Amino acid sequence: MKVNIEIDCSPEEARAFMGLPDVRPLHDLYIDRMTGLMKDGITAGDVERLMSNWMPSAASGIGEVQKAMWNAMTGGVTSGKKG
């Protein structure tokens, strides 16, 4: 026996039906802050703070990320000598 149920509803209605919280106010606040940063200009300190928030366990700071990228880019490079 196979039963198909099709429900026609908006994403907001589906979220409310599933009991999930409405994060629109938080999203709007985040977008406003990011827009302000873009208008005012982002400093190196802002980038470092964002990166440490986004990847707290992956890297202890921008230096670690830079070192990892440098190692990834230069790791496969040979001296050019054959043989």
PDB file of C-alpha atoms in Angstrom:
ATOM      1  CA  MET A   1       0.000   0.000   0.000  1.00  0.00           C
ATOM      2  CA  LYS A   2       1.382   3.367  -0.967  1.00  0.00           C
ATOM      3  CA  VAL A   3      -0.021   6.680   0.259  1.00  0.00           C
ATOM      4  CA  ASN A   4       1.080  10.089  -0.998  1.00  0.00           C
ATOM      5  CA  ILE A   5       0.175  13.259   0.856  1.00  0.00           C
ATOM      6  CA  GLU A   6       0.784  16.626  -0.740  1.00  0.00           C
ATOM      7  CA  ILE A   7       0.674  19.718   1.438  1.00  0.00           C
ATOM      8  CA  ASP A   8       0.572  23.159  -0.124  1.00  0.00           C
ATOM      9  CA  CYS A   9       1.879  25.737   2.334  1.00  0.00           C
ATOM     10  CA  SER A  10       4.388  28.561   2.569  1.00  0.00           C
ATOM     11  CA  PRO A  11       7.748  28.103   4.299  1.00  0.00           C
ATOM     12  CA  GLU A  12       6.461  30.234   7.196  1.00  0.00           C
ATOM     13  CA  GLU A  13       3.400  28.002   7.594  1.00  0.00           C
ATOM     14  CA  ALA A  14       5.540  24.861   7.469  1.00  0.00           C
ATOM     15  CA  ARG A  15       7.919  26.277  10.103  1.00  0.00           C
ATOM     16  CA  ALA A  16       5.039  27.160  12.413  1.00  0.00           C
ATOM     17  CA  PHE A  17       3.432  23.736  11.877  1.00  0.00           C
ATOM     18  CA  MET A  18       6.706  21.982  12.780  1.00  0.00           C
ATOM     19  CA  GLY A  19       7.112  24.160  15.871  1.00  0.00           C
ATOM     20  CA  LEU A  20      10.368  25.766  14.734  1.00  0.00           C
ATOM     21  CA  PRO A  21      11.222  29.265  15.985  1.00  0.00           C
ATOM     22  CA  ASP A  22      10.892  32.346  13.813  1.00  0.00           C
ATOM     23  CA  VAL A  23      14.457  33.586  13.333  1.00  0.00           C
ATOM     24  CA  ARG A  24      13.549  36.412  10.967  1.00  0.00           C
ATOM     25  CA  PRO A  25      14.230  39.172  13.574  1.00  0.00           C
ATOM     26  CA  LEU A  26      17.672  37.687  14.293  1.00  0.00           C
ATOM     27  CA  HIS A  27      18.380  37.370  10.573  1.00  0.00           C
ATOM     28  CA  ASP A  28      17.352  40.987   9.969  1.00  0.00           C
ATOM     29  CA  LEU A  29      19.627  42.161  12.800  1.00  0.00           C
ATOM     30  CA  TYR A  30      22.553  40.174  11.364  1.00  0.00           C
ATOM     31  CA  ILE A  31      21.974  41.594   7.874  1.00  0.00           C
ATOM     32  CA  ASP A  32      21.786  45.148   9.272  1.00  0.00           C
ATOM     33  CA  ARG A  33      25.098  44.696  11.112  1.00  0.00           C
ATOM     34  CA  MET A  34      26.819  43.195   8.065  1.00  0.00           C
ATOM     35  CA  THR A  35      25.468  45.996   5.859  1.00  0.00           C
ATOM     36  CA  GLY A  36      26.832  48.550   8.336  1.00  0.00           C
ATOM     37  CA  LEU A  37      30.239  46.896   8.253  1.00  0.00           C
ATOM     38  CA  MET A  38      30.238  46.956   4.460  1.00  0.00           C
ATOM     39  CA  LYS A  39      29.265  50.636   4.358  1.00  0.00           C
ATOM     40  CA  ASP A  40      31.779  51.694   7.028  1.00  0.00           C
ATOM     41  CA  GLY A  41      34.570  49.521   5.686  1.00  0.00           C
ATOM     42  CA  ILE A  42      35.925  46.339   7.197  1.00  0.00           C
ATOM     43  CA  THR A  43      39.211  46.442   9.073  1.00  0.00           C
ATOM     44  CA  ALA A  44      41.648  43.577   9.526  1.00  0.00           C
ATOM     45  CA  GLY A  45      40.478  43.278  13.127  1.00  0.00           C
ATOM     46  CA  ASP A  46      36.884  42.802  11.950  1.00  0.00           C
ATOM     47  CA  VAL A  47      37.939  40.009   9.585  1.00  0.00           C
ATOM     48  CA  GLU A  48      39.956  38.276  12.284  1.00  0.00           C
ATOM     49  CA  ARG A  49      37.035  38.496  14.715  1.00  0.00           C
ATOM     50  CA  LEU A  50      34.626  37.054  12.114  1.00  0.00           C
ATOM     51  CA  MET A  51      36.995  34.216  11.231  1.00  0.00           C
ATOM     52  CA  SER A  52      37.532  33.300  14.879  1.00  0.00           C
ATOM     53  CA  ASN A  53      33.753  33.201  15.380  1.00  0.00           C
ATOM     54  CA  TRP A  54      33.150  31.091  12.280  1.00  0.00           C
ATOM     55  CA  MET A  55      36.013  28.644  12.850  1.00  0.00           C
ATOM     56  CA  PRO A  56      36.861  28.607  16.569  1.00  0.00           C
ATOM     57  CA  SER A  57      38.091  25.011  16.658  1.00  0.00           C
ATOM     58  CA  ALA A  58      39.517  24.806  13.137  1.00  0.00           C
ATOM     59  CA  ALA A  59      42.125  27.503  13.647  1.00  0.00           C
ATOM     60  CA  SER A  60      43.273  29.617  16.549  1.00  0.00           C
ATOM     61  CA  GLY A  61      43.538  32.711  14.381  1.00  0.00           C
ATOM     62  CA  ILE A  62      44.154  34.188  10.978  1.00  0.00           C
ATOM     63  CA  GLY A  63      47.816  33.188  11.154  1.00  0.00           C
ATOM     64  CA  GLU A  64      46.906  29.527  11.389  1.00  0.00           C
ATOM     65  CA  VAL A  65      44.529  29.832   8.424  1.00  0.00           C
ATOM     66  CA  GLN A  66      47.205  31.595   6.379  1.00  0.00           C
ATOM     67  CA  LYS A  67      49.783  28.957   7.299  1.00  0.00           C
ATOM     68  CA  ALA A  68      47.397  26.147   6.365  1.00  0.00           C
ATOM     69  CA  MET A  69      46.619  27.760   2.998  1.00  0.00           C
ATOM     70  CA  TRP A  70      50.310  28.386   2.294  1.00  0.00           C
ATOM     71  CA  ASN A  71      51.147  24.756   3.096  1.00  0.00           C
ATOM     72  CA  ALA A  72      48.292  23.571   0.879  1.00  0.00           C
ATOM     73  CA  MET A  73      49.466  25.736  -2.015  1.00  0.00           C
ATOM     74  CA  THR A  74      53.165  24.912  -1.735  1.00  0.00           C
ATOM     75  CA  GLY A  75      52.962  21.331  -0.516  1.00  0.00           C
ATOM     76  CA  GLY A  76      52.921  19.761  -3.980  1.00  0.00           C
ATOM     77  CA  VAL A  77      55.522  22.037  -5.546  1.00  0.00           C
ATOM     78  CA  THR A  78      58.821  20.354  -6.454  1.00  0.00           C
ATOM     79  CA  SER A  79      62.190  21.955  -7.047  1.00  0.00           C
ATOM     80  CA  GLY A  80      61.837  21.463 -10.797  1.00  0.00           C
ATOM     81  CA  LYS A  81      64.617  18.840 -11.005  1.00  0.00           C
ATOM     82  CA  LYS A  82      63.762  15.620 -12.795  1.00  0.00           C
ATOM     83  CA  GLY A  83      65.177  12.282 -11.995  1.00  0.00           C
TER      84      GLY A  83
END
